[in-house]
Coordinates of C-alpha atoms and ligand atoms in Angstrom, one line a residue:
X1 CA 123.3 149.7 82.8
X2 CA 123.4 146.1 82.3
X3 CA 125.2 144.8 79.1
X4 CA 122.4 143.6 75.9
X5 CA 123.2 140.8 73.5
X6 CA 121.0 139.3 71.1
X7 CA 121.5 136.3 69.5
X8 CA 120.1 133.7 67.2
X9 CA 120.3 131.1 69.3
X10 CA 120.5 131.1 73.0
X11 CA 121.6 127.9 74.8
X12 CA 120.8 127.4 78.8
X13 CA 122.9 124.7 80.3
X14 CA 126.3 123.5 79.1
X15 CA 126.1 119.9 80.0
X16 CA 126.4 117.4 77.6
X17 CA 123.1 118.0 76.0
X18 CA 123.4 122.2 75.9
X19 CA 127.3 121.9 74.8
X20 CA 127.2 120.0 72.1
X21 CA 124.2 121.7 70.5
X22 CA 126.1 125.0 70.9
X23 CA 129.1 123.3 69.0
X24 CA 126.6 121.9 66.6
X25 CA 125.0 125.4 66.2
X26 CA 128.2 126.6 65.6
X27 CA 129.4 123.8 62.9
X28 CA 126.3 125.1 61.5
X29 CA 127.4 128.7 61.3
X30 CA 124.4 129.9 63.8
X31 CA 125.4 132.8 65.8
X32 CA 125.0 131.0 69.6
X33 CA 125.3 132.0 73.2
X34 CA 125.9 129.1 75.7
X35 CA 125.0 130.3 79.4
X36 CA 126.5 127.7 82.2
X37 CA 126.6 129.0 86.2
X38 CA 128.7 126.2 86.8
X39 CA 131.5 124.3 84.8
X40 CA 131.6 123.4 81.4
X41 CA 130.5 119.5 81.1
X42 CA 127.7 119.3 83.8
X43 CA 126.7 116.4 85.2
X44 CA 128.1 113.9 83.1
X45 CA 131.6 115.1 82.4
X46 CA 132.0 117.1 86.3
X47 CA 130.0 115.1 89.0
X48 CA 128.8 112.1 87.1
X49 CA 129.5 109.7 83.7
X50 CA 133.0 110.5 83.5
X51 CA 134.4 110.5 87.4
X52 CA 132.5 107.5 88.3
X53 CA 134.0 105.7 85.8
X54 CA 137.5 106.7 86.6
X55 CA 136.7 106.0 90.3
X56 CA 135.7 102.6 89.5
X57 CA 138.5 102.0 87.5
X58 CA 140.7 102.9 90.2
X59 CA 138.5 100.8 92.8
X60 CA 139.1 98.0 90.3
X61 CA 142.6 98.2 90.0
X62 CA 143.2 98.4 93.5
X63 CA 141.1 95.4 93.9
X64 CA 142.8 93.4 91.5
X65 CA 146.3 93.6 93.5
X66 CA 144.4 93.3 96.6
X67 CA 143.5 89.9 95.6
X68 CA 146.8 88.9 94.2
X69 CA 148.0 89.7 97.4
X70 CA 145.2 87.9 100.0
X71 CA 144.4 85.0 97.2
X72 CA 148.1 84.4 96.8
X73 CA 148.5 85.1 92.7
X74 CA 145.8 82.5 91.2
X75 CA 147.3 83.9 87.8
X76 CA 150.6 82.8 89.3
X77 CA 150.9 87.2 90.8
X78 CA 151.9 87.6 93.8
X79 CA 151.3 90.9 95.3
X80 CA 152.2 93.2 98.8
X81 CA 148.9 94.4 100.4
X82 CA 148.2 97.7 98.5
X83 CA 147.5 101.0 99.9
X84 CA 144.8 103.2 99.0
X85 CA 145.4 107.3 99.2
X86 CA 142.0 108.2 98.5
X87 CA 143.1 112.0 97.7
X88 CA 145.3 111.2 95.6
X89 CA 142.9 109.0 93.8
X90 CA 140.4 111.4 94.0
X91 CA 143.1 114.1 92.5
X92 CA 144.0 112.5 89.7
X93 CA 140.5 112.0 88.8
X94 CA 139.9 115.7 89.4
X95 CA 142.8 115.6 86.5
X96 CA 140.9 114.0 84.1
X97 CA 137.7 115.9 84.6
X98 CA 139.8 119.7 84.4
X99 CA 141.2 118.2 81.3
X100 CA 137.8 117.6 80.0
X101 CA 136.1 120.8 81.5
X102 CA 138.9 122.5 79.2
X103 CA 138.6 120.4 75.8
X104 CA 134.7 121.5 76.3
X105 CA 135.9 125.0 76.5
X106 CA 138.2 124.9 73.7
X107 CA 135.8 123.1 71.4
X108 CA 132.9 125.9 72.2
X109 CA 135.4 128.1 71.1
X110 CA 136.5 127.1 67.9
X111 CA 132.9 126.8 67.2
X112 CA 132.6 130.5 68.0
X113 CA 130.0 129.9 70.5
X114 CA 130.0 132.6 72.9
X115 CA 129.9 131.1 76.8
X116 CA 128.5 133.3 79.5
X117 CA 129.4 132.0 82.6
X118 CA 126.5 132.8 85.3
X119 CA 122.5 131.9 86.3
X120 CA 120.4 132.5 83.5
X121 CA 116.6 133.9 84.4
X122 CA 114.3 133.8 82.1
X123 CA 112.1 136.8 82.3
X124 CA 109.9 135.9 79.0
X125 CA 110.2 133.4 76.8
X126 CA 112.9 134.8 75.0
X127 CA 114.8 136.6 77.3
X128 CA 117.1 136.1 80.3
X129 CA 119.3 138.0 82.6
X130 CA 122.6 136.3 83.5
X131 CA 124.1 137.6 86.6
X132 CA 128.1 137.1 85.3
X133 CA 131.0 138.2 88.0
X134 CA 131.0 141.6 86.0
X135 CA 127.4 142.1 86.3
X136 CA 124.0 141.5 84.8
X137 CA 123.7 140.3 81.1
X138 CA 120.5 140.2 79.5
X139 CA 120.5 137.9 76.4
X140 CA 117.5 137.9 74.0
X141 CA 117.3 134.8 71.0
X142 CA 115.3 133.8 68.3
X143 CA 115.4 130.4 69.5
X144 CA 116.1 129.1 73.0
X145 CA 117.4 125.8 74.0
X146 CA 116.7 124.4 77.6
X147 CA 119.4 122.4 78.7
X148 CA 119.0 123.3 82.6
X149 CA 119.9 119.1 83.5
X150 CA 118.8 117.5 86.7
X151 CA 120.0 117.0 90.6
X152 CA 119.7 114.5 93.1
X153 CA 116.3 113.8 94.7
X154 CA 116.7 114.5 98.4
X155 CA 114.7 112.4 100.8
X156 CA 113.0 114.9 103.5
X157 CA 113.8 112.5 105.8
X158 CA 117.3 112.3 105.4
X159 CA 118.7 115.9 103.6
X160 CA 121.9 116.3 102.1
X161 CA 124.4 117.8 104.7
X162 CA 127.4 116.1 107.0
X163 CA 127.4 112.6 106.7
X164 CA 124.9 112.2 104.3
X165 CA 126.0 112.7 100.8
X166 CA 124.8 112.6 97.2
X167 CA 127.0 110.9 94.2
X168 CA 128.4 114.4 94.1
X169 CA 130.4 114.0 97.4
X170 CA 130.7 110.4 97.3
X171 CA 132.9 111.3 94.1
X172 CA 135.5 113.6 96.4
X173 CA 135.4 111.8 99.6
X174 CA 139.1 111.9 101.6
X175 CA 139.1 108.5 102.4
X176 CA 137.2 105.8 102.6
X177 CA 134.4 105.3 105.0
X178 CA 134.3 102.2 107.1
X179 CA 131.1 101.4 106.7
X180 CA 129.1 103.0 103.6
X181 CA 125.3 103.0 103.4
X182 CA 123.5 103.5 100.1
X183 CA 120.0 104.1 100.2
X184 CA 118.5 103.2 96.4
X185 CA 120.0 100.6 94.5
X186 CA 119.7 102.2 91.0
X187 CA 122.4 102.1 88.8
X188 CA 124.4 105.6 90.4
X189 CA 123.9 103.5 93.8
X190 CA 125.2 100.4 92.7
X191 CA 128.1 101.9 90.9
X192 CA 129.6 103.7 93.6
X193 CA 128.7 101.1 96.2
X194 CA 131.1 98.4 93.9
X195 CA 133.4 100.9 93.7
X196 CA 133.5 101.7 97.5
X197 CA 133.5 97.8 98.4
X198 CA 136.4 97.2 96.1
X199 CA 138.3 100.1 98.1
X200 CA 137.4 98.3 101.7
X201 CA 134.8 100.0 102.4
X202 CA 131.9 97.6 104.5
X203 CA 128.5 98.4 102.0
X204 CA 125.0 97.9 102.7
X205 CA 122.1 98.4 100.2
X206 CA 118.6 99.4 101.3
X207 CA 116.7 99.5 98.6
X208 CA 112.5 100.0 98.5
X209 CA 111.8 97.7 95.9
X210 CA 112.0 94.0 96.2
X211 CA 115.5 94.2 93.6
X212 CA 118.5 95.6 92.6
X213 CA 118.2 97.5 89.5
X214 CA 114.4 97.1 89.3
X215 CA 114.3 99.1 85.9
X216 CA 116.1 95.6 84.1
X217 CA 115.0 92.2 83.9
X218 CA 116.0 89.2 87.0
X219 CA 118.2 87.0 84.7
X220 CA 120.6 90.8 84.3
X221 CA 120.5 92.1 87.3
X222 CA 121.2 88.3 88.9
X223 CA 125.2 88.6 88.6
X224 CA 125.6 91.7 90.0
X225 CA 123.8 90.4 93.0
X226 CA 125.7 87.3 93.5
X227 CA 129.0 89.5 93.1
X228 CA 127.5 91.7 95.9
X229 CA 126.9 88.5 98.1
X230 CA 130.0 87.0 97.7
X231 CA 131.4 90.1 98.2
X232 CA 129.8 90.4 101.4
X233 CA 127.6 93.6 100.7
X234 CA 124.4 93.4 102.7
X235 CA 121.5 93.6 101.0
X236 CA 117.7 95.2 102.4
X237 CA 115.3 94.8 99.7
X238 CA 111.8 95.6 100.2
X239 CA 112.8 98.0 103.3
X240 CA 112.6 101.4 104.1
X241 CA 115.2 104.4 105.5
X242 CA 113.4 106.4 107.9
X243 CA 116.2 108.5 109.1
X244 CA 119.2 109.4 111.0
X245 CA 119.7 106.8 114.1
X246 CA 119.3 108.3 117.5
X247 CA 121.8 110.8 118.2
X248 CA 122.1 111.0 114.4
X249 CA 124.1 108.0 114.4
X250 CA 124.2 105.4 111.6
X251 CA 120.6 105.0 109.4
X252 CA 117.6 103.7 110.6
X253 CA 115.7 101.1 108.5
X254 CA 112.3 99.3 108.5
X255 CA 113.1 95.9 107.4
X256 CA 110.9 93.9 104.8
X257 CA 109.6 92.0 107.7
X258 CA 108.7 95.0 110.1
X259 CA 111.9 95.0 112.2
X260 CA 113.1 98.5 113.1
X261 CA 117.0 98.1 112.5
X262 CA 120.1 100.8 112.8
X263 CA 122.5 100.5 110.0
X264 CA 126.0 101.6 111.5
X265 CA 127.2 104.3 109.1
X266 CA 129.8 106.6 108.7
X267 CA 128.4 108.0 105.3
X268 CA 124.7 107.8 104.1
X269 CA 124.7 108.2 100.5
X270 CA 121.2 108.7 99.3
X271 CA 120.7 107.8 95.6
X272 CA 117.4 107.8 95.2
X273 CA 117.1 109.0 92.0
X274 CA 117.3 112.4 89.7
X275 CA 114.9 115.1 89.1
X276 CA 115.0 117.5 86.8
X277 CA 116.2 121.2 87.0
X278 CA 112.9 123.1 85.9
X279 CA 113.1 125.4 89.7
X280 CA 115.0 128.8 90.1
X281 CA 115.4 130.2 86.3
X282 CA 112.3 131.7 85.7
X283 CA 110.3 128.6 83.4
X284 CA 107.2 129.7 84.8
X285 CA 108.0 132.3 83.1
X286 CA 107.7 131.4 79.4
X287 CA 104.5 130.3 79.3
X288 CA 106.0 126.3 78.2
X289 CA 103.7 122.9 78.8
X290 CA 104.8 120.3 81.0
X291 CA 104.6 116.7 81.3
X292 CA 105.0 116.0 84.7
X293 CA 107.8 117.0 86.0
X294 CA 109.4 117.1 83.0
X295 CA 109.1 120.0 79.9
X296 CA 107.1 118.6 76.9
X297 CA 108.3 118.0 74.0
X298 CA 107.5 116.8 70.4
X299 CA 109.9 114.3 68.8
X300 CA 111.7 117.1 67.0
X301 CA 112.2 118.3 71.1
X302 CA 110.0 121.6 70.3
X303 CA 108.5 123.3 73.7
X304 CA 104.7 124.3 73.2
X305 CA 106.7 127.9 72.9
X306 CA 107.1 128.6 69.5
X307 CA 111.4 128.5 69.0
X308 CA 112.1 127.3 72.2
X309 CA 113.0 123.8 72.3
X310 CA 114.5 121.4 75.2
X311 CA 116.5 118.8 75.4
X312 CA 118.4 116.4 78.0
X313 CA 117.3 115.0 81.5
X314 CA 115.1 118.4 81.3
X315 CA 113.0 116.4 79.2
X316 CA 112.8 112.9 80.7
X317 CA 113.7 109.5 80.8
X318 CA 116.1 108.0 79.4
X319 CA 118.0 110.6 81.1
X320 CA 121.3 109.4 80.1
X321 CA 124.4 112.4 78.4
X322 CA 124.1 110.3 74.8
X323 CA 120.5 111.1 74.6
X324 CA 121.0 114.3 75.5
X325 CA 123.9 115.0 72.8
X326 CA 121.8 113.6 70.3
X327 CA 118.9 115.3 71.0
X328 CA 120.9 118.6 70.9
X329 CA 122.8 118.1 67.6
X330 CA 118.9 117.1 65.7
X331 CA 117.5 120.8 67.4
X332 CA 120.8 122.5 65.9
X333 CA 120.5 120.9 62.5
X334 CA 116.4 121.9 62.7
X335 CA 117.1 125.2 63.8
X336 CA 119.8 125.6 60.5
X337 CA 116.8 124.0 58.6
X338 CA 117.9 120.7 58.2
X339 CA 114.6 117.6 58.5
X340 CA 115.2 115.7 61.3
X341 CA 113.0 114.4 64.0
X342 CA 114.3 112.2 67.3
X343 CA 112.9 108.4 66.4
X344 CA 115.8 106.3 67.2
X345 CA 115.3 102.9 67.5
X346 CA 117.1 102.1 70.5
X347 CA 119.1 104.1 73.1
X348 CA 121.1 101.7 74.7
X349 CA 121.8 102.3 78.3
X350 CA 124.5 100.8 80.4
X351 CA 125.4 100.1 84.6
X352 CA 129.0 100.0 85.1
X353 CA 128.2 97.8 87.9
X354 CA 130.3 94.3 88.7
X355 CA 129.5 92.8 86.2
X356 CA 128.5 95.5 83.7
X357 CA 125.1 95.5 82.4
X358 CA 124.0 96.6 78.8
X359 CA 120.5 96.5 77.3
X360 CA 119.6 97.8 74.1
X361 CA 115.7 97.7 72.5
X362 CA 113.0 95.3 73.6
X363 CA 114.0 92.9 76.8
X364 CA 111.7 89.9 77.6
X365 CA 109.5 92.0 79.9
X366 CA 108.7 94.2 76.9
X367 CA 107.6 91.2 74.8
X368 CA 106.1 89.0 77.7
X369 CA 102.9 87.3 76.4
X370 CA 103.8 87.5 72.9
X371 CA 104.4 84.1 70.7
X372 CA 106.2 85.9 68.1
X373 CA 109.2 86.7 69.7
X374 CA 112.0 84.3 69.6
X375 CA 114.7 84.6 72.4
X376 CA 117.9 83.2 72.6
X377 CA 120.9 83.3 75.2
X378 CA 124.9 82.8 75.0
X379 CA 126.7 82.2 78.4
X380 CA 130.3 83.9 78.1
X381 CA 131.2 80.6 80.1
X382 CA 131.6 79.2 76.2
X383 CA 133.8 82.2 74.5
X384 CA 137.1 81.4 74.8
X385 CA 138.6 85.4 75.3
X386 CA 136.0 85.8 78.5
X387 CA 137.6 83.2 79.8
X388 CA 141.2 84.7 78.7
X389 CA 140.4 88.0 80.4
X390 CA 138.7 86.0 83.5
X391 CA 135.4 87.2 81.7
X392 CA 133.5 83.8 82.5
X393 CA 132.7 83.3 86.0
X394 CA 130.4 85.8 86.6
X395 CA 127.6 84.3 85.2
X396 CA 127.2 86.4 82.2
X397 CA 125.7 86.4 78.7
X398 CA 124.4 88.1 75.7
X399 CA 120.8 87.7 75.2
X400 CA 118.8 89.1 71.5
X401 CA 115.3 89.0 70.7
X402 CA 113.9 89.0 67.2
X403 CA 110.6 88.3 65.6
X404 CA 109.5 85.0 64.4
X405 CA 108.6 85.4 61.4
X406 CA 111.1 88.0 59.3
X407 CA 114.2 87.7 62.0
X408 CA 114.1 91.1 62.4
X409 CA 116.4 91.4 65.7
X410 CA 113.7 93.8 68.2
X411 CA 116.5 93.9 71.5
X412 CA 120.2 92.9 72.8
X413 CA 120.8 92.5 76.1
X414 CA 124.2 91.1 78.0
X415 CA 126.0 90.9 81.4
X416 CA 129.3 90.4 82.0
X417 CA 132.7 92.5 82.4
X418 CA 133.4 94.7 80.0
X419 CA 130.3 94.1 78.5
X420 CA 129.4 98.4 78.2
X421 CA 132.2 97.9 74.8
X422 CA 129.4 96.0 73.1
X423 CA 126.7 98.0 73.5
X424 CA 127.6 100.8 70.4
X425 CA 127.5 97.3 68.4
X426 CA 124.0 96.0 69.6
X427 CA 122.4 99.6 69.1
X428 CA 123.6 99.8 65.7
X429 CA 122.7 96.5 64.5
X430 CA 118.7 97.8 66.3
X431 CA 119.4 101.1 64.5
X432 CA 120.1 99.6 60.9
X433 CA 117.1 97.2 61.0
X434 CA 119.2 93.8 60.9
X435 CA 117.7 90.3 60.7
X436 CA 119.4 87.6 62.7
X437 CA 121.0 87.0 59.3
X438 CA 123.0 90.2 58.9
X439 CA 124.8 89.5 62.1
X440 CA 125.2 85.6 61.3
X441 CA 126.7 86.2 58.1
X442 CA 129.3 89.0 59.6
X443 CA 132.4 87.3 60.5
X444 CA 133.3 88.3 64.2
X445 CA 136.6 88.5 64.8
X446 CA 138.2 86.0 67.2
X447 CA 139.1 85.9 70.0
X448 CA 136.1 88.8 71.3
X449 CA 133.7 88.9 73.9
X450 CA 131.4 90.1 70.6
X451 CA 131.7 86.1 69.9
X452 CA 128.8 86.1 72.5
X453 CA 126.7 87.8 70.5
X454 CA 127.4 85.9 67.4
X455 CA 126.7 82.9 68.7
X456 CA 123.7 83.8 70.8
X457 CA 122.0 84.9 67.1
X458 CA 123.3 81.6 65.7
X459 CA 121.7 80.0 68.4
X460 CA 118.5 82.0 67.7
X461 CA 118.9 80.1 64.3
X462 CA 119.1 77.0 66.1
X463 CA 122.9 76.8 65.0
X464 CA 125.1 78.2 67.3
X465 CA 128.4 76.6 67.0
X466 CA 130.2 76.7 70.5
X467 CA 127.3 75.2 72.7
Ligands
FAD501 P1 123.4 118.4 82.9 O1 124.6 117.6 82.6 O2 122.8 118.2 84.3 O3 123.8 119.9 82.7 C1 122.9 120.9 82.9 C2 123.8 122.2 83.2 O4 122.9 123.3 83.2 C3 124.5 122.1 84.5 O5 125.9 122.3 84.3 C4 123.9 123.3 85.3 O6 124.9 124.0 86.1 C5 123.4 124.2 84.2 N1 122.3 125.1 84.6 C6 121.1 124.7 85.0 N2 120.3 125.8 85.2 C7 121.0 126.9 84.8 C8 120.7 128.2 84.8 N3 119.5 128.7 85.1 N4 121.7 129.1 84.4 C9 122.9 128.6 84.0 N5 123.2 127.3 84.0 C10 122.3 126.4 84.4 N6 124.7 109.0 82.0 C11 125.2 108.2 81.0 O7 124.7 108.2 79.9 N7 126.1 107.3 81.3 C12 126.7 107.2 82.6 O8 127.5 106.4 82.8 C13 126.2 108.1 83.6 N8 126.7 108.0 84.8 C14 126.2 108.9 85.7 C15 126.8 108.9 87.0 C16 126.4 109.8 88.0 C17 127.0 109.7 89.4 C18 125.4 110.8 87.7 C19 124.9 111.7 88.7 C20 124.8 110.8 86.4 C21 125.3 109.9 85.4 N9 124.7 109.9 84.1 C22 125.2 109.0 83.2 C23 123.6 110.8 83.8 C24 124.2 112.0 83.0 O9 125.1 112.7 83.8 C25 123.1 113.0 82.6 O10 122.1 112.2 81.8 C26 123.6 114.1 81.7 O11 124.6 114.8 82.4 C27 122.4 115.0 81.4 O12 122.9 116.1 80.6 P2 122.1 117.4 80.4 O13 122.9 118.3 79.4 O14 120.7 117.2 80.2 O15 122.2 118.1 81.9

């Protein structure tokens, strides 16, 4: 007979959103079951955030010697032509991601959240059966938290299998393929198609849209294209993959300007974008509304199901793991009868391209039209540690946004290396409802790349020092 376990709170997912609302839940003293089929950490911490950003790193690294070795040391290094192992790389980032697979689990336990490992079906609101290795469990809650993430979109044209691969392989791949093809030039695309240039890999870009990262504005996304041209990446905007090549060789395109065109490839990775995981676990079953493809939700992230609540990339866009995480500690604190609801004033999302890209709150395509909106820009070309940490060529900047007439600051965006470490700042500055003034009269220490910022809200004063 299968095994019974009731609960007060039943959590479906253990991804960054589901994990750290069981942890929260269990902070909170709630008696919590966690269900995850997979590994602890999800997306983010097992296929996505965590080992892209250590395979960048490592593409990064490698680059750097690689250049003190072709260029001949323009910091006065010299270097022997590295070699890359891409196992080995690819190991010791499978390090780093066991180590945080296992944190999750310890953490889960000390918050005495009990983790079923298996597929959760839902067979009414309330209720699932998880099929563990020792057999079926059926767990009923009083309240039930979604958490069920996302997956790659797969083009029908061109499905996952061989030599076409999502971010998910493209994070384990053996070595590195001579000639890479990414079809979508999102942020996931761009990322690993850096990363996989930096290693030696030849990259093209096809992308539908007439731009790289089409959701943020020209004047960001400019420096990471003239890093991709001078680093020789080829770029098809405005075209179209239509498939596998004849004799499934390379990818075939349809240019911008009609021309039928076969990319050579020897890996095809389709990032396309991410849809969420709402197929397979029984949701029809429980009776909740959606919004698209997406499960609704209220701003306190309640389902139309009474008690069952969902958070995450379930839920839609941003779907990024520190909207998730929040959204998953508010529905703990509600469910221990806390007051919260999920109004923040900015979620600040980052690329990790080359350069990096952050953008916080309103950008100047929110605010185009408007008179009441002053805007103001600070090249990193004029901060002294950019050009220290060879920061400053790139083109980069910070640019804020405020209104007119009370200063209040609505949006900070910047480009430039290193440029994700600023982002907590400009978020918090959105969050606490500064004036230009705040951040003017808050001496930033010198020498930072946060100068930028300083000085671009100076400038938005009409006083910026160092221009
Ligand atoms: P997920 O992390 O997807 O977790 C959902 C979990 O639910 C999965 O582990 C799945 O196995 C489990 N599950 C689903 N259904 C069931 C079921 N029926 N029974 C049992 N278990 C089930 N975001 C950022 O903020 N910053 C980044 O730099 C960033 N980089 C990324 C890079 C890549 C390559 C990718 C792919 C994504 C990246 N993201 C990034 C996005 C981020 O990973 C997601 O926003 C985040 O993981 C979403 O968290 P989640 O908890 O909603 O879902």
């Amino acid at each position: 007979m299968a095994e019974k376990l009731s609960t007060k709170v039943l959590i479906v997912g253990a991804g960054t959103g589901g994990y750290v609302a069981a942890i929260r839940c269990g902070q909170l003293g709630l008696d919590t079951v966690i269900v995850e089929a997979d590994r602890l950490g999800g997306t983010c911490l097992i296929r996505g955030c965590i080992p892209s950003k250590a395979m960048i790193h490592a593409a990064s690294k490698y680059e750097t010697v690689a250049k003190a070795a072709s260029a001949g040391g323009t910091l006065g290094i010299t270097a022997q032509a590295p070699k890359l192992d891409l196992a080995q790389t690819v190991a010791w980032k499978d390090g780093i991601v066991d180590k945080l697979n296992g944190g999750v689990g310890g953490l889960l336990k000390r918050a005495k959240a009990k983790v079923l490992t298996g597929w959760a079906t839902f067979t009414d609101a309330k209720t699932c059966v998880v099929k563990t290795a020792d057999g079926d469990v059926t767990v009923s809650a009083e309240h039930v938290i979604l958490a069920t993430g996302s997956e790659p979109v797969e083009l029908p044209f061109l499905k996952f299998g061989g030599d076409v691969i999502s971010s998910t392989e493209a994070l384990s791949l053996d070595k590195v393929p001579a000639n890479l093809v990414v079809v979508g030039a999102g942020y996931i695309g761009l990322e690993l198609g850096i990363a996989f240039a930096k290693m030696g890999a030849k990259v093209t870009v096809v992308e539908a849209q007439e731009r790289i990262l089409p959701l943020y504005d020209k004047a960001l996304t400019d420096p990471v294209r003239k890093w991709l041209e001078k680093h020789g990446v080829v770029l098809h905007l405005g075209a179209k993959a239509k498939g596998l090549g004849e004799g499934g060789k390379g990818l075939a395109i349809e240019t911008k300007d009609g021309q039928a065109l076969t990319l050579p490839a020897d890996k095809i990775l389709v990032t396309v974008g991410r849809r969420p995981r709402t197929k397979g676990w029984g949701l029809e079953a429980m009776g909740v509304d959606m919004n698209g493809p997406f499960v609704k939700i209220d701003d306190q992230c309640k389902t139309s199901m009474r008690n069952v609540w969902a958070i995450g990339d379930l839920v839609g866009e941003p779907m990024l793991a520190h909207k998730g995480s929040a959204q998953g500690e508010m529905v703990a604190e509600i469910i221990a009868g806390k007051r919260r609801s999920f109004d923040p004033v900015a979620i600040a999302a980052v690329c990790f391209t080359e350069p990096e890209i952050v953008s916080a709150g309103l950008g100047p395509n929110d605010v185009e039209g408007r008179d009441d909106v002053i805007t103001a820009v600070f090249p990193f070309s004029a901060i002294g540690r950019a050009l220290a940490i060879e920061a400053a060529e790139d083109g980069g900047f910070v640019r804020v946004l405020a209104r007119k007439d009370d200063h209040r600051i609505l949006g900070v965006q910047a480009v430039g290396q290193h440029v994700s470490e600023l982002s907590n700042a400009f978020a918090g500055w959105l969050e606490m409802g500064a004036v230009l003034e705040d951040v003017a009269g808050t001496i930033h220490v010198h020498p930072t790349l946060g100068e930028a910022f300083h000085e671009a809200v100076l400038r938005a004063l009409g006083h910026a020092i160092h221009i």
